[in-house]
Coordinates of C-alpha atoms in Angstrom, one line a residue:
M1 CA -12.6 -36.2 3.0
K2 CA -13.8 -34.6 -0.2
G3 CA -16.0 -37.6 -1.1
S4 CA -17.7 -37.6 2.3
I5 CA -18.8 -34.0 2.3
I6 CA -22.6 -33.7 1.8
I7 CA -23.9 -30.8 -0.3
F8 CA -26.3 -28.8 1.9
V9 CA -26.8 -25.5 0.2
L10 CA -25.8 -23.4 -2.8
I11 CA -25.0 -19.8 -2.0
T12 CA -24.7 -17.1 -4.6
V13 CA -22.2 -14.5 -3.4
C14 CA -22.5 -10.8 -4.1
F15 CA -20.4 -7.9 -2.9
A16 CA -21.0 -4.6 -1.2
R17 CA -19.0 -1.4 -1.5
L18 CA -16.6 -0.6 1.4
T19 CA -18.5 0.4 4.4
R20 CA -16.7 1.8 7.5
I21 CA -17.8 -0.3 10.5
S22 CA -15.5 1.1 13.2
V23 CA -13.8 4.4 13.9
N24 CA -10.5 4.8 15.6
I25 CA -10.4 8.6 15.9
D26 CA -10.7 10.2 19.3
S27 CA -10.8 6.8 21.1
E28 CA -14.3 6.0 19.6
D29 CA -13.4 2.5 18.6
V30 CA -13.0 0.2 21.6
Y31 CA -11.6 -2.6 19.4
A32 CA -8.9 -0.4 17.9
N33 CA -7.6 1.3 21.0
A34 CA -7.8 -1.2 23.8
P35 CA -5.7 -4.4 24.1
S36 CA -7.7 -7.5 24.7
E37 CA -5.7 -8.1 27.8
P38 CA -2.9 -6.0 29.4
G39 CA 0.3 -6.5 27.5
R40 CA -1.2 -8.9 25.0
G41 CA -0.9 -6.5 22.0
I42 CA -3.5 -4.3 20.3
F43 CA -6.8 -5.9 19.7
I44 CA -7.9 -5.3 16.1
A45 CA -11.3 -6.9 15.7
P46 CA -13.5 -9.9 16.7
T47 CA -13.6 -13.0 14.6
R48 CA -15.1 -16.5 14.6
D49 CA -11.9 -18.5 14.9
Y50 CA -8.2 -18.3 14.1
Y51 CA -8.6 -20.2 10.8
S52 CA -10.6 -17.3 9.4
I53 CA -7.9 -14.8 10.5
L54 CA -4.5 -16.4 9.9
S55 CA -4.3 -18.1 6.5
P56 CA -2.3 -21.3 6.7
Q57 CA -0.5 -20.5 3.4
G58 CA -1.0 -16.9 2.2
K59 CA 0.0 -14.0 4.6
S60 CA -2.9 -12.0 5.9
I61 CA -0.7 -9.1 7.1
T62 CA 1.7 -6.8 5.2
V63 CA 3.6 -3.7 6.2
C64 CA 5.1 -0.9 4.1
Q65 CA 8.9 -0.4 4.3
H66 CA 8.5 2.7 6.6
G67 CA 6.6 0.7 9.2
D68 CA 3.7 3.0 9.6
N69 CA 1.1 1.6 7.2
I70 CA -0.1 -1.9 7.9
A71 CA -2.8 -3.9 6.0
V72 CA -4.7 -6.9 7.4
I73 CA -7.4 -9.1 5.8
Y74 CA -9.6 -11.3 8.0
G75 CA -12.9 -13.1 8.5
A76 CA -15.4 -11.2 10.7
P77 CA -18.0 -13.3 12.6
T78 CA -21.6 -13.7 11.4
A79 CA -24.7 -15.1 13.1
D80 CA -24.8 -18.1 10.8
P81 CA -23.1 -21.2 12.4
N82 CA -22.7 -22.8 9.0
N83 CA -21.3 -19.8 7.3
P84 CA -19.6 -18.0 10.2
V85 CA -17.4 -15.4 8.4
E86 CA -17.4 -12.6 5.9
T87 CA -14.4 -10.8 4.4
F88 CA -13.1 -7.6 6.0
I89 CA -9.9 -5.6 5.9
A90 CA -8.2 -3.4 8.6
Y91 CA -5.7 -0.6 8.3
S92 CA -3.3 1.0 10.7
L93 CA -1.5 4.3 9.7
D94 CA 0.4 4.6 13.0
S95 CA 2.5 1.4 13.2
G96 CA -0.3 -0.6 14.7
A97 CA -1.4 1.7 17.6
T98 CA -4.9 2.2 16.2
W99 CA -6.9 0.4 13.5
T100 CA -9.8 1.1 11.2
T101 CA -11.8 -1.8 9.6
Y102 CA -13.8 -1.8 6.4
G103 CA -16.2 -4.4 4.8
A104 CA -17.9 -6.6 4.2
F105 CA -16.6 -7.7 0.8
S106 CA -18.5 -11.0 0.7
L107 CA -21.6 -12.5 1.9
E108 CA -21.4 -15.1 4.7
L109 CA -19.0 -18.0 3.9
R110 CA -17.7 -21.2 5.5
R111 CA -14.0 -20.3 5.0
I112 CA -12.1 -17.5 3.3
Y113 CA -8.4 -18.2 4.1
P114 CA -7.3 -14.6 3.2
A115 CA -4.0 -13.2 2.0
V116 CA -2.5 -9.8 1.3
D117 CA 0.7 -8.5 -0.3
G118 CA 1.9 -5.1 -1.4
S119 CA 4.9 -3.3 -2.8
P120 CA 7.3 -1.8 -0.2
N121 CA 5.8 1.6 -1.0
F122 CA 2.1 0.8 -1.0
C123 CA 1.7 3.5 1.6
T124 CA 2.5 6.2 -1.0
N125 CA 2.1 4.5 -4.3
Y126 CA -1.6 3.8 -4.4
G127 CA -2.8 0.8 -6.3
E128 CA 0.1 -1.4 -5.1
L129 CA -1.7 -3.4 -2.5
W130 CA -3.7 -6.5 -3.2
F131 CA -6.1 -8.8 -1.3
V132 CA -7.1 -12.3 -2.2
W133 CA -9.5 -14.8 -0.5
Q134 CA -11.3 -18.0 -1.3
E135 CA -15.1 -18.2 -1.2
S136 CA -16.2 -21.4 0.3
P137 CA -19.9 -21.7 1.4
F138 CA -21.2 -24.4 3.7
G139 CA -20.9 -27.8 2.0
Y140 CA -17.9 -26.9 0.0
N141 CA -19.9 -27.7 -3.1
T142 CA -18.7 -24.6 -4.9
G143 CA -15.9 -22.2 -4.5
D144 CA -14.4 -19.0 -6.0
L145 CA -11.2 -16.9 -5.8
K146 CA -11.5 -13.2 -5.4
V147 CA -8.9 -10.5 -5.8
M148 CA -9.3 -6.8 -4.8
I149 CA -6.9 -3.9 -5.4
E150 CA -6.7 -1.1 -2.9
E151 CA -6.8 1.8 -5.4
G152 CA -7.0 4.7 -2.9
T153 CA -5.4 5.7 0.3
P154 CA -5.7 3.2 3.1
S155 CA -7.2 6.0 5.3
A156 CA -10.4 6.2 3.3
P157 CA -12.9 3.8 1.8
S158 CA -11.8 2.4 -1.5
T159 CA -13.8 2.3 -4.7
S160 CA -12.4 -1.1 -5.5
V161 CA -14.6 -4.1 -5.9
P162 CA -13.5 -7.7 -5.8
I163 CA -13.2 -9.6 -9.1
S164 CA -13.1 -13.4 -9.7
L165 CA -10.0 -14.9 -11.2
P166 CA -10.5 -16.7 -14.6
N167 CA -12.1 -20.1 -14.3
A168 CA -11.5 -20.1 -10.5
S169 CA -15.1 -21.0 -9.7
D170 CA -14.8 -24.2 -11.7
L171 CA -11.8 -25.4 -9.7
S172 CA -13.0 -25.2 -6.1
P173 CA -9.9 -23.3 -5.0
W174 CA -8.5 -23.6 -1.5
L175 CA -5.7 -21.8 0.5
P176 CA -4.7 -18.9 -1.9
C177 CA -1.4 -17.0 -1.8
V178 CA -0.5 -13.7 -3.4
A179 CA 2.9 -12.2 -4.1
V180 CA 4.3 -9.1 -5.8
D181 CA 7.6 -8.9 -7.8
P182 CA 10.1 -6.8 -5.7
D183 CA 11.3 -5.2 -8.9
D184 CA 8.0 -4.6 -10.6
P185 CA 5.1 -3.5 -8.4
Y186 CA 2.6 -4.3 -11.1
S187 CA 3.6 -7.9 -11.6
V188 CA 1.4 -10.0 -9.3
I189 CA 0.9 -13.8 -8.9
V190 CA -1.8 -15.7 -7.1
T191 CA -1.8 -19.4 -6.4
A192 CA -4.4 -21.8 -5.1
W193 CA -5.1 -25.6 -4.8
S194 CA -8.0 -27.1 -6.5
Y195 CA -9.0 -29.2 -3.6
L196 CA -12.6 -28.6 -2.4
H197 CA -15.6 -30.8 -3.4
N198 CA -15.2 -30.5 -7.2
G199 CA -11.4 -30.0 -7.2
N200 CA -8.8 -32.1 -9.1
C201 CA -6.0 -31.5 -6.5
N202 CA -3.9 -29.5 -9.0
V203 CA -2.2 -26.3 -7.9
Y204 CA -2.8 -23.4 -10.3
A205 CA -1.3 -19.9 -10.7
W206 CA -2.8 -16.7 -12.2
I207 CA -0.5 -13.9 -13.3
S208 CA -1.1 -10.2 -13.8
S209 CA 1.3 -7.7 -15.4
D210 CA -0.8 -4.6 -15.0
G211 CA -1.4 -4.5 -11.2
A212 CA -4.2 -7.1 -11.0
Y213 CA -6.6 -5.5 -13.5
T214 CA -6.3 -8.3 -16.0
W215 CA -5.2 -11.9 -15.4
T216 CA -3.9 -14.9 -17.3
D217 CA -6.0 -18.1 -17.5
T218 CA -5.1 -20.9 -15.1
I219 CA -1.5 -22.1 -15.2
F220 CA -0.7 -25.6 -13.9
M221 CA 1.9 -25.8 -11.3
C222 CA 1.9 -29.3 -9.7
Y223 CA -0.4 -32.1 -8.3
I224 CA -0.6 -32.6 -4.5
D225 CA -2.2 -35.7 -2.9
P226 CA -5.4 -34.8 -1.1
Y227 CA -5.2 -33.6 2.5
P228 CA -4.2 -34.9 5.1
S229 CA -1.5 -36.5 2.9
G230 CA -0.5 -33.2 1.2
I231 CA -1.3 -29.6 1.5
N232 CA -1.1 -26.4 -0.6
G233 CA 2.1 -24.4 -0.2
H234 CA 3.7 -21.0 0.5
M235 CA 4.8 -18.9 -2.5
R236 CA 7.2 -15.9 -2.7
K237 CA 8.7 -13.9 -5.6
G238 CA 12.3 -12.8 -6.1
A239 CA 13.9 -10.5 -8.6
G240 CA 14.3 -11.4 -12.2
N241 CA 11.0 -13.4 -12.4
Y242 CA 12.1 -16.0 -9.9
V243 CA 9.2 -17.7 -7.9
F244 CA 9.7 -20.3 -5.2
Y245 CA 6.8 -22.5 -4.0
T246 CA 7.1 -25.0 -1.1
Y247 CA 4.4 -27.5 0.0
H248 CA 3.8 -30.9 1.6
D249 CA 3.2 -34.2 -0.3
L250 CA 3.9 -37.9 0.2
Y251 CA 7.4 -39.3 0.3
N252 CA 8.3 -43.0 0.4
I253 CA 10.7 -44.1 3.1
S254 CA 11.5 -47.8 3.4
G255 CA 8.1 -48.7 1.9
S256 CA 6.1 -46.2 4.0
D257 CA 4.5 -43.0 2.8
V258 CA 5.4 -40.0 4.9
V259 CA 4.1 -36.4 4.6
Y260 CA 7.2 -34.5 3.5
P261 CA 8.3 -31.0 2.4
Y262 CA 8.8 -30.4 -1.4
Y263 CA 9.3 -27.4 -3.6
I264 CA 8.9 -26.3 -7.2
E265 CA 10.2 -23.1 -8.8
S266 CA 9.8 -20.8 -11.8
T267 CA 12.2 -18.6 -13.6
D268 CA 9.7 -16.8 -15.9
G269 CA 7.4 -15.2 -13.3
G270 CA 5.2 -18.3 -12.8
H271 CA 4.3 -19.1 -16.4
T272 CA 6.2 -22.5 -16.4
W273 CA 7.3 -24.5 -13.4
S274 CA 10.0 -27.1 -12.6
E275 CA 9.4 -30.7 -11.6
E276 CA 8.9 -31.2 -7.9
Y277 CA 12.0 -31.7 -5.7
P278 CA 12.1 -32.9 -2.1
L279 CA 13.8 -30.7 0.4
P280 CA 16.8 -32.5 2.1
V281 CA 15.4 -33.2 5.5
P282 CA 18.3 -34.8 7.5
Y283 CA 16.2 -37.4 9.2
V284 CA 12.6 -38.6 8.9
S285 CA 10.7 -41.3 10.7
P286 CA 7.8 -43.1 9.0
D287 CA 6.3 -43.7 12.4
S288 CA 6.9 -40.3 14.1
S289 CA 7.4 -37.5 11.6
Q290 CA 4.5 -35.0 11.4
F291 CA 4.7 -32.2 8.9
W292 CA 1.5 -30.2 9.4
W293 CA -0.3 -27.7 7.2
H294 CA 0.3 -24.7 9.5
E295 CA 4.0 -25.4 10.1
F296 CA 5.9 -24.0 7.2
D297 CA 6.8 -20.8 5.4
C298 CA 9.3 -19.5 2.8
E299 CA 11.0 -16.3 1.5
V300 CA 13.3 -15.3 -1.3
V301 CA 16.3 -13.4 0.0
N302 CA 18.9 -12.0 -2.4
N303 CA 17.2 -14.2 -5.0
E304 CA 17.9 -17.4 -3.0
P305 CA 15.1 -19.5 -1.5
W306 CA 14.7 -20.0 2.2
A307 CA 12.1 -22.4 3.7
V308 CA 11.1 -23.6 7.2
H309 CA 9.2 -26.8 7.9
T310 CA 8.5 -28.1 11.4
D311 CA 8.5 -31.8 12.1
L312 CA 6.3 -31.8 15.2
G313 CA 6.7 -35.6 15.6
L314 CA 10.5 -35.4 15.9
D315 CA 10.5 -32.0 17.5
S316 CA 12.7 -30.4 14.8
L317 CA 12.3 -27.1 13.0
W318 CA 14.3 -27.4 9.8
L319 CA 15.6 -24.3 7.9
F320 CA 16.6 -24.8 4.3
H321 CA 18.7 -22.3 2.3
G322 CA 19.5 -22.8 -1.4
T323 CA 22.8 -21.4 -2.8
G324 CA 23.7 -21.5 -6.4
S325 CA 21.0 -21.1 -9.1
P326 CA 17.5 -22.4 -9.8
G327 CA 17.5 -26.1 -10.7
T328 CA 20.9 -26.7 -9.2
W329 CA 20.6 -25.4 -5.6
T330 CA 23.1 -26.6 -3.0
W331 CA 21.1 -26.7 0.2
E332 CA 22.3 -25.6 3.6
V333 CA 20.2 -27.3 6.3
F334 CA 19.9 -25.9 9.8
N335 CA 18.1 -27.4 12.8
V336 CA 16.6 -24.2 14.3
T337 CA 15.4 -26.2 17.3
Q338 CA 19.0 -26.9 18.1
F339 CA 20.6 -23.5 17.7
G340 CA 17.5 -21.7 19.0
V341 CA 17.8 -23.4 22.4
C342 CA 19.5 -21.7 25.3
S343 CA 19.6 -23.2 28.8
L344 CA 22.5 -21.7 30.8
T345 CA 23.1 -20.6 34.3
I346 CA 25.4 -17.6 34.4
N347 CA 26.5 -16.4 37.9
D348 CA 23.1 -16.4 39.8
T349 CA 20.9 -16.1 36.8
M350 CA 19.3 -18.9 34.7
F351 CA 18.5 -18.2 31.0
Y352 CA 16.2 -20.5 29.1
C353 CA 14.5 -20.4 25.7
Y354 CA 13.4 -23.2 23.4
P355 CA 11.6 -23.1 20.0
I356 CA 8.2 -24.8 19.7
Q357 CA 6.3 -24.3 16.4
R358 CA 4.5 -21.9 14.0
P359 CA 7.7 -20.9 12.0
N360 CA 7.9 -17.8 9.8
V361 CA 10.6 -16.2 7.6
S362 CA 11.0 -12.5 7.2
Y363 CA 13.7 -10.2 5.8
E364 CA 15.0 -6.6 5.9
T365 CA 17.2 -5.5 3.0
M366 CA 19.3 -2.6 4.4
S367 CA 20.6 -4.6 7.4
N368 CA 20.5 -7.9 5.6
T369 CA 18.6 -9.3 8.5
I370 CA 16.9 -12.7 8.2
L371 CA 14.5 -13.5 11.0
I372 CA 13.3 -17.1 11.6
S373 CA 10.5 -16.5 14.1
Y374 CA 8.3 -19.0 16.0
K375 CA 6.5 -19.7 19.2
A376 CA 9.1 -20.4 22.0
Y377 CA 9.4 -21.0 25.7
Y378 CA 11.3 -18.2 27.4
L379 CA 12.4 -18.0 31.0
K380 CA 14.8 -16.0 33.1
V381 CA 15.2 -16.7 36.8
H382 CA 17.2 -14.4 39.1
G383 CA 16.7 -15.4 42.7
N384 CA 12.9 -15.4 43.2
D385 CA 12.2 -13.2 40.2
T386 CA 10.9 -15.0 37.1
T387 CA 10.9 -12.5 34.1
Y388 CA 9.3 -14.8 31.5
D389 CA 7.2 -17.8 32.2
G390 CA 5.5 -19.1 29.1
E391 CA 5.1 -19.3 25.3
Y392 CA 6.2 -16.2 23.5
W393 CA 6.8 -15.0 20.0
G394 CA 10.6 -15.4 19.5
G395 CA 13.2 -16.4 17.0
V396 CA 16.7 -16.4 15.7
Y397 CA 18.2 -13.9 13.3
S398 CA 21.2 -13.6 11.0
T399 CA 22.9 -10.6 9.4
D400 CA 25.5 -12.6 7.4
N401 CA 23.3 -14.8 5.2
G402 CA 23.1 -17.6 7.8
A403 CA 26.7 -18.0 8.7
T404 CA 25.9 -17.1 12.4
W405 CA 22.6 -16.9 14.2
T406 CA 21.6 -14.9 17.3
I407 CA 18.6 -15.8 19.6
T408 CA 16.2 -12.9 19.9
D409 CA 14.7 -11.4 23.0
P410 CA 11.0 -12.3 23.1
L411 CA 9.3 -10.4 20.3
S412 CA 6.0 -10.3 22.1
D413 CA 5.7 -8.6 25.5
S414 CA 3.5 -11.4 26.9
T415 CA 2.5 -14.9 26.1
I416 CA 1.1 -16.1 22.8
D417 CA -1.4 -19.0 23.3
G418 CA -2.5 -19.6 19.7
F419 CA -1.4 -19.0 16.1
I420 CA 1.1 -16.4 15.2
E421 CA 1.5 -15.0 11.7
V422 CA 4.4 -12.7 10.7
A423 CA 4.6 -10.2 7.9
H424 CA 7.3 -11.2 5.4
R425 CA 8.8 -7.7 5.5
L426 CA 10.9 -6.6 8.5
V427 CA 11.1 -2.8 9.0
N428 CA 14.2 -0.8 9.6
I429 CA 13.6 2.4 11.7
N430 CA 16.8 4.4 12.2
G431 CA 18.8 1.2 12.4
D432 CA 16.4 -0.6 14.7
I433 CA 14.8 -3.7 13.2
Y434 CA 11.1 -4.6 13.9
A435 CA 8.9 -7.5 13.1
Y436 CA 5.2 -7.2 12.7
A437 CA 2.7 -10.0 13.4
L438 CA -0.9 -11.1 14.2
W439 CA -1.8 -13.6 16.7
A440 CA -5.1 -15.3 17.8
G441 CA -5.7 -17.9 20.4
A442 CA -7.9 -21.0 20.1
G443 CA -10.2 -19.7 22.8
V444 CA -10.2 -16.0 22.0
L445 CA -12.7 -14.8 19.4
G446 CA -10.5 -12.0 18.1
F447 CA -7.0 -11.3 16.9
N448 CA -4.2 -9.0 18.0
F449 CA -1.4 -7.0 16.5
V450 CA 2.1 -7.1 18.0
R451 CA 5.3 -5.4 17.0
G452 CA 8.6 -6.8 18.3
A453 CA 12.1 -5.3 18.3
V454 CA 14.7 -7.8 16.9
K455 CA 17.5 -7.8 19.5
P456 CA 19.7 -10.4 21.3
F457 CA 18.2 -12.4 24.2
Y458 CA 19.9 -11.0 27.3
T459 CA 23.1 -9.9 25.6
T460 CA 25.1 -10.1 28.8
G461 CA 24.5 -13.8 29.2
I462 CA 23.6 -15.2 25.8
A463 CA 25.7 -13.4 23.2
E464 CA 28.6 -15.9 23.5
N465 CA 26.1 -18.7 23.0
S466 CA 24.4 -17.3 19.9
N467 CA 27.1 -15.3 18.1
N468 CA 29.2 -18.3 17.2
S469 CA 28.3 -20.4 14.3
L470 CA 27.6 -24.1 14.8
K471 CA 30.1 -24.7 12.0
D472 CA 32.9 -23.3 14.1
I473 CA 32.6 -25.8 16.9
Q474 CA 30.9 -28.6 14.8
F475 CA 28.9 -29.5 17.9
T476 CA 26.8 -32.6 17.6
L477 CA 24.9 -34.7 20.0
S478 CA 23.8 -38.3 19.3
P479 CA 21.5 -39.9 19.7
T480 CA 18.8 -37.4 20.4
V481 CA 16.6 -40.0 22.0
V482 CA 18.7 -41.7 24.6
T483 CA 18.4 -44.9 26.7
N484 CA 21.6 -45.0 28.8
L485 CA 24.4 -43.2 26.9
A486 CA 24.7 -40.0 24.8
H487 CA 27.8 -38.8 22.9
V488 CA 28.8 -35.2 22.4
S489 CA 31.3 -34.5 19.6
F490 CA 32.9 -31.2 18.8
H491 CA 35.9 -29.5 17.3
V492 CA 38.1 -26.9 19.1
P493 CA 40.8 -24.9 17.1
K494 CA 43.2 -24.9 20.0
S495 CA 43.6 -26.6 23.4
G496 CA 42.0 -24.8 26.3
N497 CA 39.5 -25.0 29.2
A498 CA 36.0 -26.3 28.6
T499 CA 33.0 -27.3 30.6
L500 CA 30.1 -29.6 29.7
T501 CA 27.0 -29.2 31.9
L502 CA 23.7 -31.0 32.0
F503 CA 20.4 -29.2 32.8
D504 CA 16.8 -30.5 33.0
V505 CA 13.9 -29.1 31.0
T506 CA 13.3 -26.3 33.5
G507 CA 17.0 -25.1 33.3
R508 CA 18.0 -26.5 36.7
F509 CA 21.5 -27.8 37.0
V510 CA 21.7 -31.6 37.0
E511 CA 25.5 -32.4 36.9
S512 CA 28.8 -31.3 35.6
V513 CA 29.9 -33.8 32.9
F514 CA 33.3 -32.4 32.2
N515 CA 35.4 -29.5 33.6
G516 CA 39.0 -29.4 32.4
V517 CA 41.4 -28.9 29.5
L518 CA 40.6 -30.2 26.0
D519 CA 43.2 -31.0 23.3
K520 CA 43.1 -29.2 20.0
G521 CA 41.0 -31.0 17.3
T522 CA 37.9 -33.2 17.5
N523 CA 36.8 -34.4 21.0
T524 CA 34.1 -36.8 22.1
I525 CA 32.6 -36.9 25.6
N526 CA 30.1 -39.6 26.7
I527 CA 27.2 -38.8 29.0
N528 CA 26.0 -41.6 31.2
T529 CA 22.2 -41.2 31.6
S530 CA 21.4 -44.5 33.2
N531 CA 20.7 -42.9 36.6
L532 CA 18.5 -40.0 35.2
A533 CA 14.8 -40.0 35.0
K534 CA 12.9 -40.0 31.7
G535 CA 12.4 -36.6 30.2
I536 CA 13.9 -33.7 28.2
Y537 CA 17.5 -32.5 29.1
F538 CA 19.9 -29.9 27.7
V539 CA 23.7 -30.3 27.5
S540 CA 25.7 -27.1 27.3
L541 CA 29.3 -27.0 26.1
K542 CA 31.3 -23.9 27.0
T543 CA 34.7 -23.3 25.4
E544 CA 37.0 -20.4 24.8
I545 CA 35.4 -19.6 21.5
G546 CA 31.8 -19.8 22.7
T547 CA 29.0 -21.8 24.0
Q548 CA 26.7 -24.3 22.3
T549 CA 23.6 -26.1 23.6
A550 CA 21.7 -29.1 22.4
K551 CA 18.6 -31.0 23.7
F552 CA 18.0 -34.8 24.1
I553 CA 15.3 -37.0 25.4
I554 CA 15.7 -39.9 27.8
A555 CA 13.2 -42.6 26.9
R556 CA 13.2 -46.1 28.3

């Protein structure tokens, strides 16, 4: 790809002071006060495409711990089809109800892939909010990496100006990340991949210990094979100078190279880095696995790494949790696609949800809530009333460090038909937990803000399905791609009544596989699928200690 790019034009970039381009006081700003469509969230601003809004690696939205101040960085559209974006920022001081935008901070560029991060108290501690973006003009013949500090209040234009990171313009940087130390709001790290036309495919870090006024020179992190084989990663900081970085690179399986998730880490704030380690994906297919550049995220929770990577080819969303210490992590691995599925008919109501893609990880310290969010199908059918009927922002959450998981009610109040990017920080408001996100659709030249309450998906029907750990029942289904016979294995601590029910992809009842008394211990039940049509099915096991659901595909 890099070798085939033709150099068309050299662009010298200069920067303007902040200029207010929209007003959200007294309903003067139509973009700030009107949703793009009813129920679709608050429309913030127009843009060229979602790649210029939602950075594939760095987060382009952050929120203060009180939930009222939100900062967003994005690419506003220009009239130049070759350089269609320029850098803008947007602020909300009222939990996302209204927005004010400022810019531009760059001339017209091909891509900016922006990112933002701030201390939990950036709303009151001015100077603890940082923006970063790459500067890639048409042709990708040059590049630069810019950082800007918000030195004043978000409600007024800042006197800050962007600065270039040392030697960044020589590295053709791509896909930057920025993260702040949770214990030291003046310790900031930026990473980027030297990938564009003149790049060497190394990942580099820059570190500041004075709030982004001065920076180290480039620090080597790792080498990643060129896209589409590999892709630059997500990076988050923990306490005590711990930094976790996860990315995609090639992995050899039975003589075939497969794009695969890796990680490296640092225990000195990013000055030195470990060797690369593969994450323990339970199963990978050289012919089918697809780990994509927009399908992973990470977070450091209680100084332990969490990472999510979607295998689109095998329809699995893998969650990894490292326990122990850096260099010797013991990894817990969860298939979020499995425990995020619910397809149950309870009385005269059918409940259905199923994870799709676009995973994010976010965390709230007071409640110890970890949210794994993603796009998901949601459906509730009661008689002739369908409550949900499409792709929503949803997820699963845990308050006990991953021992049990609960499926969320939809986090968006209507469908999400494009990319969704979630702030790393959940917000606790009087005991209620909220997640903050941006979304943009492929056909919508603009982006929207949504805030969702993290609460169980229809508690009356789903709590028993989601409040029991998979470890308790040890529920497994094999194979997941079936020809004529599937096997369900599970453990029950005491004898009792149980039902095993089969549903199709819409949640409709197909057949009752088992309805009777099970003996204590491990049980295996076979499902004869020879008379069923090809397609996706769900099997739901209900016992006295809870309900578990899994999905399989019949393919002949």
